[in-house]
mmCIF file of C-alpha atoms in Angstrom:
data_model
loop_
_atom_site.group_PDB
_atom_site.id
_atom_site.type_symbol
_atom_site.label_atom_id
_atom_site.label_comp_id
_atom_site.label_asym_id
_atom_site.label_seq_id
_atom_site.Cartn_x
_atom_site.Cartn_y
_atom_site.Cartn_z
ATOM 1 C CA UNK A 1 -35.960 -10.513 5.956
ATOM 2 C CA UNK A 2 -36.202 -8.314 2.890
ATOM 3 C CA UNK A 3 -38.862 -5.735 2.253
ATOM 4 C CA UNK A 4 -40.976 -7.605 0.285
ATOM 5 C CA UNK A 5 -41.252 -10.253 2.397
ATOM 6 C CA UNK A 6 -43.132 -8.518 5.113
ATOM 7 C CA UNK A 7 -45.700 -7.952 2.139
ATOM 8 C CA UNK A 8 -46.196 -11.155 0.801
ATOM 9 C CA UNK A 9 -46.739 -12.911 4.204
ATOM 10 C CA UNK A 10 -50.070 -11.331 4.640
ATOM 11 C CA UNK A 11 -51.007 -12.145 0.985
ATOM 12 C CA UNK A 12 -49.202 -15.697 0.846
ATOM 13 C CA UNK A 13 -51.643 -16.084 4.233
ATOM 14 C CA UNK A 14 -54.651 -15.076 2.342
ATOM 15 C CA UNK A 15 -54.081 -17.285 -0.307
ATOM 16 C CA UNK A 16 -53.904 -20.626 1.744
ATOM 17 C CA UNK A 17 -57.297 -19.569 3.360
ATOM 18 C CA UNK A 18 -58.673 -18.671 -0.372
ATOM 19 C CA UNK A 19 -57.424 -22.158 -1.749
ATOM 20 C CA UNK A 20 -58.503 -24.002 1.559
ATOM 21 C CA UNK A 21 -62.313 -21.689 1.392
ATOM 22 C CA UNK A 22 -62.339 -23.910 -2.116
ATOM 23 C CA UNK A 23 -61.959 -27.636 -0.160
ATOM 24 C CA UNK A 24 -59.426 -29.594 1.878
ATOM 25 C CA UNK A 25 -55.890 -30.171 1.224
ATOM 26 C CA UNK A 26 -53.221 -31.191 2.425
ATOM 27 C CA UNK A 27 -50.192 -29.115 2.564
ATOM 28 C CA UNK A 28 -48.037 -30.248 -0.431
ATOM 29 C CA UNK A 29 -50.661 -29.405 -2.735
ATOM 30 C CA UNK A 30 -50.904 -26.204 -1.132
ATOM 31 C CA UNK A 31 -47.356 -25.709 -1.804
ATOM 32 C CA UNK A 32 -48.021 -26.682 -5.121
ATOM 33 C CA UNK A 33 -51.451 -24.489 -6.065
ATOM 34 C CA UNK A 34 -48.987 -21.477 -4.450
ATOM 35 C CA UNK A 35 -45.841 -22.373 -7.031
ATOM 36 C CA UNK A 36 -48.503 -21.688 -10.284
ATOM 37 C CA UNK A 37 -48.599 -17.878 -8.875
ATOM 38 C CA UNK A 38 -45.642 -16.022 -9.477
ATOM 39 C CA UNK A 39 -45.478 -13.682 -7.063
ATOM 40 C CA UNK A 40 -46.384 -15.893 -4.048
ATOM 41 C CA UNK A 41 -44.583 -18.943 -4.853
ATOM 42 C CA UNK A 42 -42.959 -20.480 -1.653
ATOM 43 C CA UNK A 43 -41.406 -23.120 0.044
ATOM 44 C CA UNK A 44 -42.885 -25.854 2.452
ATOM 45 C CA UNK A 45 -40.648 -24.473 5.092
ATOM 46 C CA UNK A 46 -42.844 -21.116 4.991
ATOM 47 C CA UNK A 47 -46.232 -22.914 4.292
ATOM 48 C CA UNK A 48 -46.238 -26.040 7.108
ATOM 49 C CA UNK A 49 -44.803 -23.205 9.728
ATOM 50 C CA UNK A 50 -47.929 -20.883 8.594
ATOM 51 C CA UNK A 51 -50.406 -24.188 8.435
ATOM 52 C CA UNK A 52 -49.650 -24.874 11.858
ATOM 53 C CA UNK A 53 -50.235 -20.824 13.754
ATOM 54 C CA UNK A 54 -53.375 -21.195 11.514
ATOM 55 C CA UNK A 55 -54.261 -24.174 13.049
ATOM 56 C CA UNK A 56 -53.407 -23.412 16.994
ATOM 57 C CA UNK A 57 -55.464 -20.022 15.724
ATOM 58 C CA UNK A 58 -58.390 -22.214 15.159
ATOM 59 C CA UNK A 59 -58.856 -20.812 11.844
ATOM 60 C CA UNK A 60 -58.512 -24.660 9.867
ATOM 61 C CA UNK A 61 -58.791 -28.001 11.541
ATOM 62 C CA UNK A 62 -57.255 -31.031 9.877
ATOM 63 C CA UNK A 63 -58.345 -34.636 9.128
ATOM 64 C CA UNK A 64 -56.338 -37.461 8.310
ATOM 65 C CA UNK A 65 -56.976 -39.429 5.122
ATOM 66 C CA UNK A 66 -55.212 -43.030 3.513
ATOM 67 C CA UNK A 67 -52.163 -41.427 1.304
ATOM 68 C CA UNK A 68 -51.774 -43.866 -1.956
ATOM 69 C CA UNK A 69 -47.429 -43.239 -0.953
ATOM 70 C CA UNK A 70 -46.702 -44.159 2.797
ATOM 71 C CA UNK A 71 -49.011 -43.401 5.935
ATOM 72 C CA UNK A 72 -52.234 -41.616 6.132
ATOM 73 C CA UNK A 73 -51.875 -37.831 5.200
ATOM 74 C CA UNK A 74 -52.876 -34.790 7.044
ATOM 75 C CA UNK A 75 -55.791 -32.325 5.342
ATOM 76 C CA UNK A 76 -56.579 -28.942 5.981
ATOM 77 C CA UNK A 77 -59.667 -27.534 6.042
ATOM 78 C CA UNK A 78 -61.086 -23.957 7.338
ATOM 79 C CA UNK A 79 -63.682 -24.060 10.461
ATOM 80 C CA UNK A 80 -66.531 -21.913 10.587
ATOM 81 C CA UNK A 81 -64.219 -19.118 12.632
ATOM 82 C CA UNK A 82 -61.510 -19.329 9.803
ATOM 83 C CA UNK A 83 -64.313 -18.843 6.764
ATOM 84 C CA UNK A 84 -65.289 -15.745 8.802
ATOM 85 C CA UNK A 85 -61.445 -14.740 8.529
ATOM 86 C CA UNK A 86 -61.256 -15.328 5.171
ATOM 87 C CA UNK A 87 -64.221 -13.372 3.797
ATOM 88 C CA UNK A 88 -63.085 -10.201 5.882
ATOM 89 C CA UNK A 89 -59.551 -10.656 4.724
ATOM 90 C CA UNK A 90 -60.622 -10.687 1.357
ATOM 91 C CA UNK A 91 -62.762 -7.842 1.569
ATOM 92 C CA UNK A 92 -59.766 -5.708 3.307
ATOM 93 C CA UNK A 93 -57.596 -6.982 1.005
ATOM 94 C CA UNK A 94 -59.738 -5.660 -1.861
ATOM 95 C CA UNK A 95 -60.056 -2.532 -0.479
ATOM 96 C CA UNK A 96 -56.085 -2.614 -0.076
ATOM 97 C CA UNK A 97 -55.299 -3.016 -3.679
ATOM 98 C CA UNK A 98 -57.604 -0.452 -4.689
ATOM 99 C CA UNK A 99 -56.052 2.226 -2.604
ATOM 100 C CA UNK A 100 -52.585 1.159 -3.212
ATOM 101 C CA UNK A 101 -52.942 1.277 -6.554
ATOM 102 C CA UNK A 102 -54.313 4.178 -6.768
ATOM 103 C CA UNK A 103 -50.875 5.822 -5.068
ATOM 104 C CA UNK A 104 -49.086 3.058 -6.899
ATOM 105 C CA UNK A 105 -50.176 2.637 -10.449
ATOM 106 C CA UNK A 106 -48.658 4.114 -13.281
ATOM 107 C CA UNK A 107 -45.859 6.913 -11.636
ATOM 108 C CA UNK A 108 -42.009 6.146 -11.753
ATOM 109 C CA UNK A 109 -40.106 6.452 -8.762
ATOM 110 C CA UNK A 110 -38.058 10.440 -8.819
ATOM 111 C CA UNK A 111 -34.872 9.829 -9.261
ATOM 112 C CA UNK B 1 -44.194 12.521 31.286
ATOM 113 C CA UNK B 2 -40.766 12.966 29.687
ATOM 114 C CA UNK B 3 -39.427 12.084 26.491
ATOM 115 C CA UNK B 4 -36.210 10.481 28.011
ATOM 116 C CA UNK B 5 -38.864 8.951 30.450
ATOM 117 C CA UNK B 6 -41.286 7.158 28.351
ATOM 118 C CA UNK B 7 -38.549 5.952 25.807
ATOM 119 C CA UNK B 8 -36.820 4.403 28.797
ATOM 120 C CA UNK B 9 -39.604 2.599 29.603
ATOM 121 C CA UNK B 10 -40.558 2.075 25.521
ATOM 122 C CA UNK B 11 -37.052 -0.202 25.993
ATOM 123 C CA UNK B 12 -37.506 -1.681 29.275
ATOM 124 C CA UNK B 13 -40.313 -3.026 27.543
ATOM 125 C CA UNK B 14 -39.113 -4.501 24.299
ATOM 126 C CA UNK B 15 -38.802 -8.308 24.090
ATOM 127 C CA UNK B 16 -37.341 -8.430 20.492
ATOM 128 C CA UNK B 17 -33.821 -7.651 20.706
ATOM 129 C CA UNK B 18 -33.790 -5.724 17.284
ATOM 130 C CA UNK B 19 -36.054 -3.364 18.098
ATOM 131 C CA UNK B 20 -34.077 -1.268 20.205
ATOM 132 C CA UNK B 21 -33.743 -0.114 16.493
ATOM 133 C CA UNK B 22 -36.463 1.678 16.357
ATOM 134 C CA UNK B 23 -36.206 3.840 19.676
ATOM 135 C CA UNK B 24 -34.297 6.815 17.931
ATOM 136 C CA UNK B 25 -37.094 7.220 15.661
ATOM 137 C CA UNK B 26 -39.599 7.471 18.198
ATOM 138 C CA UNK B 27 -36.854 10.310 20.005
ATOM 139 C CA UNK B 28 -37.339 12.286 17.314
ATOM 140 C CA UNK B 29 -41.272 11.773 16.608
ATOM 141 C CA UNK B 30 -41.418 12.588 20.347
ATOM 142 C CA UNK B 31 -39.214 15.450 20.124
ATOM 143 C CA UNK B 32 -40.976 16.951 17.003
ATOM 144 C CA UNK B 33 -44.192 16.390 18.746
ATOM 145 C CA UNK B 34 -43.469 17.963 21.755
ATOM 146 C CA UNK B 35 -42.508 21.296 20.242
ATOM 147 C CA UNK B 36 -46.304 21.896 19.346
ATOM 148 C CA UNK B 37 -47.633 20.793 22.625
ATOM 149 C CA UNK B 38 -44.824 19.640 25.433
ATOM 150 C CA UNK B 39 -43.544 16.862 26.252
ATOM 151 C CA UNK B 40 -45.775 15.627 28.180
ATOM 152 C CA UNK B 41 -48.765 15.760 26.020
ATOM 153 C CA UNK B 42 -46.619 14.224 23.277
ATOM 154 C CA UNK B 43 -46.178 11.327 25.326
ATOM 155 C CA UNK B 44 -49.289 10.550 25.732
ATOM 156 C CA UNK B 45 -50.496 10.613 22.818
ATOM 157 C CA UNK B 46 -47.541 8.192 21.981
ATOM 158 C CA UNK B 47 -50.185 5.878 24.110
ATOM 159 C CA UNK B 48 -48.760 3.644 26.716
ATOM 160 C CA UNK B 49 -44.798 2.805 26.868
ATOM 161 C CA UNK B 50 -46.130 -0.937 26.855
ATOM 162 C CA UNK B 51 -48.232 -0.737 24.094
ATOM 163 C CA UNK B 52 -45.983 1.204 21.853
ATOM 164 C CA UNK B 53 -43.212 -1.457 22.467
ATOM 165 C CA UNK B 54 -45.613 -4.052 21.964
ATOM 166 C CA UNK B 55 -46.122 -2.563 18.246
ATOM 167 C CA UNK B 56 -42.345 -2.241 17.905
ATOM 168 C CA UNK B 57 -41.510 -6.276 18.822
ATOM 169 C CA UNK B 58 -44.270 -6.927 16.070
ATOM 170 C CA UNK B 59 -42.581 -4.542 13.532
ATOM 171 C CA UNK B 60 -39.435 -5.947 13.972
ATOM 172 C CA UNK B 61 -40.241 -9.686 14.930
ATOM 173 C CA UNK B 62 -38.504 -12.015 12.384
ATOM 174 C CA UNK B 63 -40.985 -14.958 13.400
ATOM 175 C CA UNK B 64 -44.282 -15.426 14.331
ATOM 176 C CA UNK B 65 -43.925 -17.303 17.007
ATOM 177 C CA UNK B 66 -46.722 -20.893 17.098
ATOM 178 C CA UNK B 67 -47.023 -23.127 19.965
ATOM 179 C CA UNK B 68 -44.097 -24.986 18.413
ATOM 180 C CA UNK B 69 -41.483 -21.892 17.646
ATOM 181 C CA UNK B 70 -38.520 -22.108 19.949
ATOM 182 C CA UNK B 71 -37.936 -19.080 21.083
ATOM 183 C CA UNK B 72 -34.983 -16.605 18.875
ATOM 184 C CA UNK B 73 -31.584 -17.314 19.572
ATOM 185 C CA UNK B 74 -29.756 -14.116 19.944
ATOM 186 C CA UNK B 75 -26.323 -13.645 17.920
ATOM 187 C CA UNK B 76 -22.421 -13.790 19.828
ATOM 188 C CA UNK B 77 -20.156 -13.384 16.977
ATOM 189 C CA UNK B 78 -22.515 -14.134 14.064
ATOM 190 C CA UNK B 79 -23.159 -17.225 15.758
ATOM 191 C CA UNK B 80 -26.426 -18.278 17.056
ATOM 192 C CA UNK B 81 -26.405 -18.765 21.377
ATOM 193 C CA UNK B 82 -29.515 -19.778 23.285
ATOM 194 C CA UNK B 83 -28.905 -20.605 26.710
ATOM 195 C CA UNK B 84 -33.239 -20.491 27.828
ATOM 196 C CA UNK B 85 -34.323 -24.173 27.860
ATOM 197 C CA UNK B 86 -37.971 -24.137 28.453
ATOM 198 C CA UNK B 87 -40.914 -26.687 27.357
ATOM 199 C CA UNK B 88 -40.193 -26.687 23.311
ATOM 200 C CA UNK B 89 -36.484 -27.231 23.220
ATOM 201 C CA UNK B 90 -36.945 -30.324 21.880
ATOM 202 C CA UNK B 91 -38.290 -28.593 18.572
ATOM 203 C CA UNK B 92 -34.434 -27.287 17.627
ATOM 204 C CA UNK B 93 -33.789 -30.530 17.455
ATOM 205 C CA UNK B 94 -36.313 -31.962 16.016
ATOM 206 C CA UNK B 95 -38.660 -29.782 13.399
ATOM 207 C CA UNK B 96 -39.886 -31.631 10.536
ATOM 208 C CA UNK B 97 -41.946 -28.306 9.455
ATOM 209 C CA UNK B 98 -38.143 -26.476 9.209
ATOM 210 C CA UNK B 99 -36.368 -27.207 6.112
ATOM 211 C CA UNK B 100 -33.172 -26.449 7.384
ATOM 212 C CA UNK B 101 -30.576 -28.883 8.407
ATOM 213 C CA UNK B 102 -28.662 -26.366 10.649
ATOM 214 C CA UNK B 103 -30.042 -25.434 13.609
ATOM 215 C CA UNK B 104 -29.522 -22.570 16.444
ATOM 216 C CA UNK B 105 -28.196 -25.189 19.166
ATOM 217 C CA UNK B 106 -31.129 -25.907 21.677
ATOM 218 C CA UNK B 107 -28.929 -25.153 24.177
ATOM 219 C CA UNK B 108 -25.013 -23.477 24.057
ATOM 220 C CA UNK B 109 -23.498 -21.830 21.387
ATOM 221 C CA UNK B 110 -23.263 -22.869 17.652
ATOM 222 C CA UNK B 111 -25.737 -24.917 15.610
ATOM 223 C CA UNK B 112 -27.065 -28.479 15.670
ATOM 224 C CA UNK B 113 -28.716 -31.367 13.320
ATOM 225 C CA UNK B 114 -32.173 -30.414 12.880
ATOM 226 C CA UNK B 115 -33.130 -34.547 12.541
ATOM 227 C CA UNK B 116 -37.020 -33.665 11.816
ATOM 228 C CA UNK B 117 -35.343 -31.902 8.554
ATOM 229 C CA UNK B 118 -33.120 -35.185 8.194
ATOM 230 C CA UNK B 119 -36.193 -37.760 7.873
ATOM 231 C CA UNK B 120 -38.900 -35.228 5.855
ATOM 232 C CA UNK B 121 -35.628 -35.529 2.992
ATOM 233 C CA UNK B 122 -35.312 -39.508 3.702
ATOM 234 C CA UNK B 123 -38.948 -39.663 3.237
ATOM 235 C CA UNK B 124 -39.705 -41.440 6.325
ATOM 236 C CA UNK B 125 -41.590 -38.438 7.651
ATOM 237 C CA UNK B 126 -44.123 -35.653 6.424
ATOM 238 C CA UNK B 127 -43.493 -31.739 7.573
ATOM 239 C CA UNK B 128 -46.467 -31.583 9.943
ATOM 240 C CA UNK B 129 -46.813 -35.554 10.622
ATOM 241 C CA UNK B 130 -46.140 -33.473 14.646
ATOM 242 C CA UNK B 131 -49.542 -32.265 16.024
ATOM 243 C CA UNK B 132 -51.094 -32.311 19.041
ATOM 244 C CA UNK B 133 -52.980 -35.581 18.096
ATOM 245 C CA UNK B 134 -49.940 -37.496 17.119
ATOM 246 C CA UNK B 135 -48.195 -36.146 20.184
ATOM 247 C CA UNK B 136 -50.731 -37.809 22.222
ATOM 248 C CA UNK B 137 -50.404 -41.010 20.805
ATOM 249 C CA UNK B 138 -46.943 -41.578 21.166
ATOM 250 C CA UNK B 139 -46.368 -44.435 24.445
ATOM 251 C CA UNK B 140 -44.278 -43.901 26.850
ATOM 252 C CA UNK B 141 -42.653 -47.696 25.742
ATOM 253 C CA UNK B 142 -41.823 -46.215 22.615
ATOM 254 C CA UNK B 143 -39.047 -44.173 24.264
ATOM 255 C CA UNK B 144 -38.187 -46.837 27.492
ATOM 256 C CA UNK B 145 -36.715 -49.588 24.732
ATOM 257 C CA UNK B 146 -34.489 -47.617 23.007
ATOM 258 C CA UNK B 147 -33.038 -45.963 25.885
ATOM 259 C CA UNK B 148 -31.903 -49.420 27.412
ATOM 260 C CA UNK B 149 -30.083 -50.448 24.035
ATOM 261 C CA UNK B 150 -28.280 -47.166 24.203
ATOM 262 C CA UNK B 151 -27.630 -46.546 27.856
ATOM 263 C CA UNK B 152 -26.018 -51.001 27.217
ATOM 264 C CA UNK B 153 -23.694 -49.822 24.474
ATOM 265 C CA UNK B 154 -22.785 -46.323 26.179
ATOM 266 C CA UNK B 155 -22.013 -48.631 29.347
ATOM 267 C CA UNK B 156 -20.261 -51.783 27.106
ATOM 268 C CA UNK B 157 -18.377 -48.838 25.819
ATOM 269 C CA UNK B 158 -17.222 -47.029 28.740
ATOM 270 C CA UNK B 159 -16.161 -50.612 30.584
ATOM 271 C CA UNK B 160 -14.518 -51.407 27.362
ATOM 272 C CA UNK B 161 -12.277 -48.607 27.224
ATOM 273 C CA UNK B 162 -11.423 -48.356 30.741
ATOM 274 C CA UNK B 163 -10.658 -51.890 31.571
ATOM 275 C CA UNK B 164 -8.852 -52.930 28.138
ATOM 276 C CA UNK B 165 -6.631 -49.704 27.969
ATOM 277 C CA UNK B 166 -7.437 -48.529 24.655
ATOM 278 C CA UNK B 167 -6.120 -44.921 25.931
ATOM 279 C CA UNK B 168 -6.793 -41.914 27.407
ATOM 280 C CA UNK B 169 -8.409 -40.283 24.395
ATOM 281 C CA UNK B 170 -10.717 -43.284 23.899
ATOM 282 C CA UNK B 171 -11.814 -43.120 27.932
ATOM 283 C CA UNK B 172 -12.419 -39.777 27.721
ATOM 284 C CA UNK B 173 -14.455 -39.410 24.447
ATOM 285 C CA UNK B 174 -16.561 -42.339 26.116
ATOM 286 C CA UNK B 175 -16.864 -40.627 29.681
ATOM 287 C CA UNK B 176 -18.066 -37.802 27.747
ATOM 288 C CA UNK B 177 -20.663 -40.063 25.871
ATOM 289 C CA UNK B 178 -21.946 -41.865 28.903
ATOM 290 C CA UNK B 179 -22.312 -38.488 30.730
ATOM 291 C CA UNK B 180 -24.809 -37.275 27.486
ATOM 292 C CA UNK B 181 -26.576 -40.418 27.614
ATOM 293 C CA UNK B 182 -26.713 -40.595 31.135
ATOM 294 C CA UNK B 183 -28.614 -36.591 30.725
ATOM 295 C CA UNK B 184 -30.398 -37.899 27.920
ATOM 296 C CA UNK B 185 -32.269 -40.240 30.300
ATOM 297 C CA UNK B 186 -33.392 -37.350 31.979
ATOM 298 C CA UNK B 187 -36.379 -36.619 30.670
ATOM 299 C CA UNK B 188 -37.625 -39.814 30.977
ATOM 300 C CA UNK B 189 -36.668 -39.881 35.129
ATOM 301 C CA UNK B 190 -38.519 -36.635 35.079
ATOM 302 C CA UNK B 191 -41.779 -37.829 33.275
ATOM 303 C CA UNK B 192 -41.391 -35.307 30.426
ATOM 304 C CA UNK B 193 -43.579 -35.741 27.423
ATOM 305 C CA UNK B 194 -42.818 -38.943 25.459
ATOM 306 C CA UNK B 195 -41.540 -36.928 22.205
ATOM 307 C CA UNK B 196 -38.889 -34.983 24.764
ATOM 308 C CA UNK B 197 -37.415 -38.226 25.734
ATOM 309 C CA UNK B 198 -37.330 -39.360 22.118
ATOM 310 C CA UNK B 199 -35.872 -36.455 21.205
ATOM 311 C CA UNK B 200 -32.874 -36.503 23.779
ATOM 312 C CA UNK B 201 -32.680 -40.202 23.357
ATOM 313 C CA UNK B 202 -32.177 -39.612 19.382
ATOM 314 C CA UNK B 203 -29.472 -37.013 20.618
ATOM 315 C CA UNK B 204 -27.575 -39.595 22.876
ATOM 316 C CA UNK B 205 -26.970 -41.908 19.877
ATOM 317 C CA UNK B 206 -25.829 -39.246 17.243
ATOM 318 C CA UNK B 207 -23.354 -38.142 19.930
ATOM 319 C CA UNK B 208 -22.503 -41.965 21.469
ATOM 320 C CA UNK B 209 -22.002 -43.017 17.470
ATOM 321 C CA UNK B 210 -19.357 -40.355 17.027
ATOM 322 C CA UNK B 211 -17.979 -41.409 19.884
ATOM 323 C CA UNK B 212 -17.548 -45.104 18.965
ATOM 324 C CA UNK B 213 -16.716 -43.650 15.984
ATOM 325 C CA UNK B 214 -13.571 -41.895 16.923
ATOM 326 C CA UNK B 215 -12.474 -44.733 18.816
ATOM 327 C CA UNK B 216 -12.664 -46.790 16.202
ATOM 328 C CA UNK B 217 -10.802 -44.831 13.640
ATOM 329 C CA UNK B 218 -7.879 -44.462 16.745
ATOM 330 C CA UNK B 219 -7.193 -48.250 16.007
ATOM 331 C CA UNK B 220 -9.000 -49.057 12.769
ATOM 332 C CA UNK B 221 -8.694 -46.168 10.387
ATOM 333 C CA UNK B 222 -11.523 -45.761 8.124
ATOM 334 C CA UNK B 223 -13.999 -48.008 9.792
ATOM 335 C CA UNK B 224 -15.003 -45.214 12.107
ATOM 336 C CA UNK B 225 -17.615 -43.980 9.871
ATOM 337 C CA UNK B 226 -19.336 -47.604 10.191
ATOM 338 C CA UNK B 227 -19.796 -46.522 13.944
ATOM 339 C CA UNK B 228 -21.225 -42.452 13.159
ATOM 340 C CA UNK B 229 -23.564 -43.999 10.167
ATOM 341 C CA UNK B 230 -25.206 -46.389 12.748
ATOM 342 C CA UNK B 231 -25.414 -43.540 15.564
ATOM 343 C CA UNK B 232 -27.146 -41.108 12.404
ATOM 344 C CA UNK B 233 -29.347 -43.903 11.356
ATOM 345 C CA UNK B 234 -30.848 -45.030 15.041
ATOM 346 C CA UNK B 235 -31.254 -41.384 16.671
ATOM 347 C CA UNK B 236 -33.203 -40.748 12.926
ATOM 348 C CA UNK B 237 -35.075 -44.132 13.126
ATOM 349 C CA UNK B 238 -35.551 -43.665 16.776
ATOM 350 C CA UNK B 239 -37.778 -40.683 16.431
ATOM 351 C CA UNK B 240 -39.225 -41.491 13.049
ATOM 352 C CA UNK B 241 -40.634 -45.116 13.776
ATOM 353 C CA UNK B 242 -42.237 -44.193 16.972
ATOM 354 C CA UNK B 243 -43.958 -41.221 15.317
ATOM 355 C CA UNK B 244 -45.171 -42.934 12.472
ATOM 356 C CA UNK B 245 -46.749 -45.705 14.510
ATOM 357 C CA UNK B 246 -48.362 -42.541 16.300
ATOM 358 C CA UNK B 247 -49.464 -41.199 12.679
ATOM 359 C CA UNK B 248 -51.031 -44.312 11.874
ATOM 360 C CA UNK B 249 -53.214 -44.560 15.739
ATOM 361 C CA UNK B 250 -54.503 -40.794 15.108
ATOM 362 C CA UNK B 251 -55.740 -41.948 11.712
ATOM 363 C CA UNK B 252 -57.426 -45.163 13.007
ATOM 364 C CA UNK B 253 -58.514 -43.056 15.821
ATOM 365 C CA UNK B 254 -60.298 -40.518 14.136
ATOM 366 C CA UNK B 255 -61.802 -43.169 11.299
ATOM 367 C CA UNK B 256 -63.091 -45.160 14.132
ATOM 368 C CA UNK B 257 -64.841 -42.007 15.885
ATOM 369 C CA UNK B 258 -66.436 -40.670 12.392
#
């Protein structure tokens, strides 16, 4: 595991609850919404993993809906416990950037 | 408290095996600490051994373990070795949500098929099609069928070999498959959850089709791979169909119920 990954597991975390505060879906559009960012692109591998400690956290419940391709399709959706999460996430997380880049933003590294 | 005291117990404590990485560090934070105000006060304000090696594991975890992670296979050589078997071996085998197709071995030393990673690519599964409400709708006669066919051919096989002399490398290769098959039926003596008999089941037939496999190519060379592509394609279809029939009952299920 490389440094920044230990980062963006928090943030890539926060995401799916943002994008799921927003309305069910299932997880290969979350995969999808997650590839138009840059910086927390990832791979199904990470997300369904994630998706599933979320779920056994009780943070989002799913709900199975007809798929238009092949058999019904799981959704994901947060419960009352895992809106909670989310707002206080995203307030810490605000409050995170704001400090970091205030030791962060704008000096080069000393050689 | 000592230093060499509460570091010993920092380690007796640690349950990720990497984190013994992190011990010389807190030496020295100790160390420096205890220059100010002893040892013993330094130690304490380290908090409890337990707790402090509780923090470590989490700094140095690789996974977060779910109620579906197997637990980490430690390295020999480079080369992952698990020899715990507990109540989610089943998910080395078998993990749709993984994307690899290598595996740690659920049990032994090496790597294995990850099948789960096998039928998301075929498209006959989706990553988390496994939950705990597909789980309960698999039927225990979704994994009794299959295990006749297979236990049949194992047997045909075995007879075969041993009473028209095909050789000794053909009897033993099919001793060896009978035995597997024969362990594979396990879980289902013992009452295990229906997806751990599926899953050994699916095992059986990957390792009886190389068998026939081999045999074949002894006498026949080149038609082998007739015999390893039908052991592939029933240990994948063997898990997949019974799963998606379970799919489809959770769906009905819950429409039903709304």
């Amino acid at each position: 595991m490389d440094d920044v990954s230990q980062l963006r597991r928090g943030a890539v975390e926060l995401a799916v609850l943002r994008m799921l505060a927003e309305g069910e879906l299932y997880g290969g559009a979350l995969v999808d919404q997650l590839a138009g960012y840059e910086s927390l692109a990832t791979t199904r591998g990470t997300v369904y993993p994630m998706l599933s400690r979320l779920r056994a956290a009780g943070l989002v419940e799913t709900t199975w809906h007809e798929s238009p391709v092949g058999p019904p399709r799981r959704y994901y959706r947060l419960t009352d416990e895992g809106r909670a999460a989310c707002e206080r996430r995203s307030s810490a997380w605000r409050g995170l950037v704001a400090d970091m880049n205030r030791i962060t933003g704008g000096k080069e590294p000393t050689a | 408290m000592t230093i060499d005291e509460y570091v010993r117990r920092v380690r007796a404590a640690l349950r990720v095996r990497n984190a013994r990485a992190g011990l010389d560090e807190l030496r020295d934070a100790l160390a420096e600490l205890s220059e100010a105000v002893g040892e013993d006060r330094a130690c304490a304000e380290f908090g409890a051994p337990e707790e402090y090696a509780a923090a470590l594991d989490a700094a140095f975890a690789e996974d977060q373990p779910d109620e579906f992670d197997p637990p980490p296979a430690g390295r020999l050589f480079g080369i992952p070795v698990n020899w715990s078997v507990d109540a989610t071996w089943w998910r080395r085998l078998f993990d749709p949500s993984d994307t690899r197709l290598l595996v740690p071995k659920a049990f032994g030393w090496g790597y294995s098929v990850n099948l789960g990673a096998a039928a998301v690519r075929l498209g006959l599964l989706r990553p988390d099609d496994i939950g705990p409400d597909t789980l309960a709708e698999l039927r225990t006669l979704d994994a009794a069928s299959p295990l006749v066919a297979t236990a049949v051919v194992a047997a045909a096989n075995l007879a075969h070999a041993a009473l028209a002399r095909r050789g000794d490398d053909d009897l033993r290769d099919a001793i060896v498959a009978a035995a597997i098959v024969a362990a594979a039926a396990l879980p289902t003596a013992t009452k295990q959850p229906v997806i751990q008999r599926l899953t050994a089941q699916a095992f059986a037939n990957f390792v009886l089709g190389a068998a026939l496999g081999k045999a074949i190519d002894r006498h026949r060379r080149g038609y082998g791979v007739v015999a390893v592509a039908a052991g592939v394609a029933t240990a994948v279809l063997g898990l997949t169909l019974p799963i998606r029939s379970a799919v489809e009952r959770a769906a009905r299920k819950e429409n039903d119920a709304r």
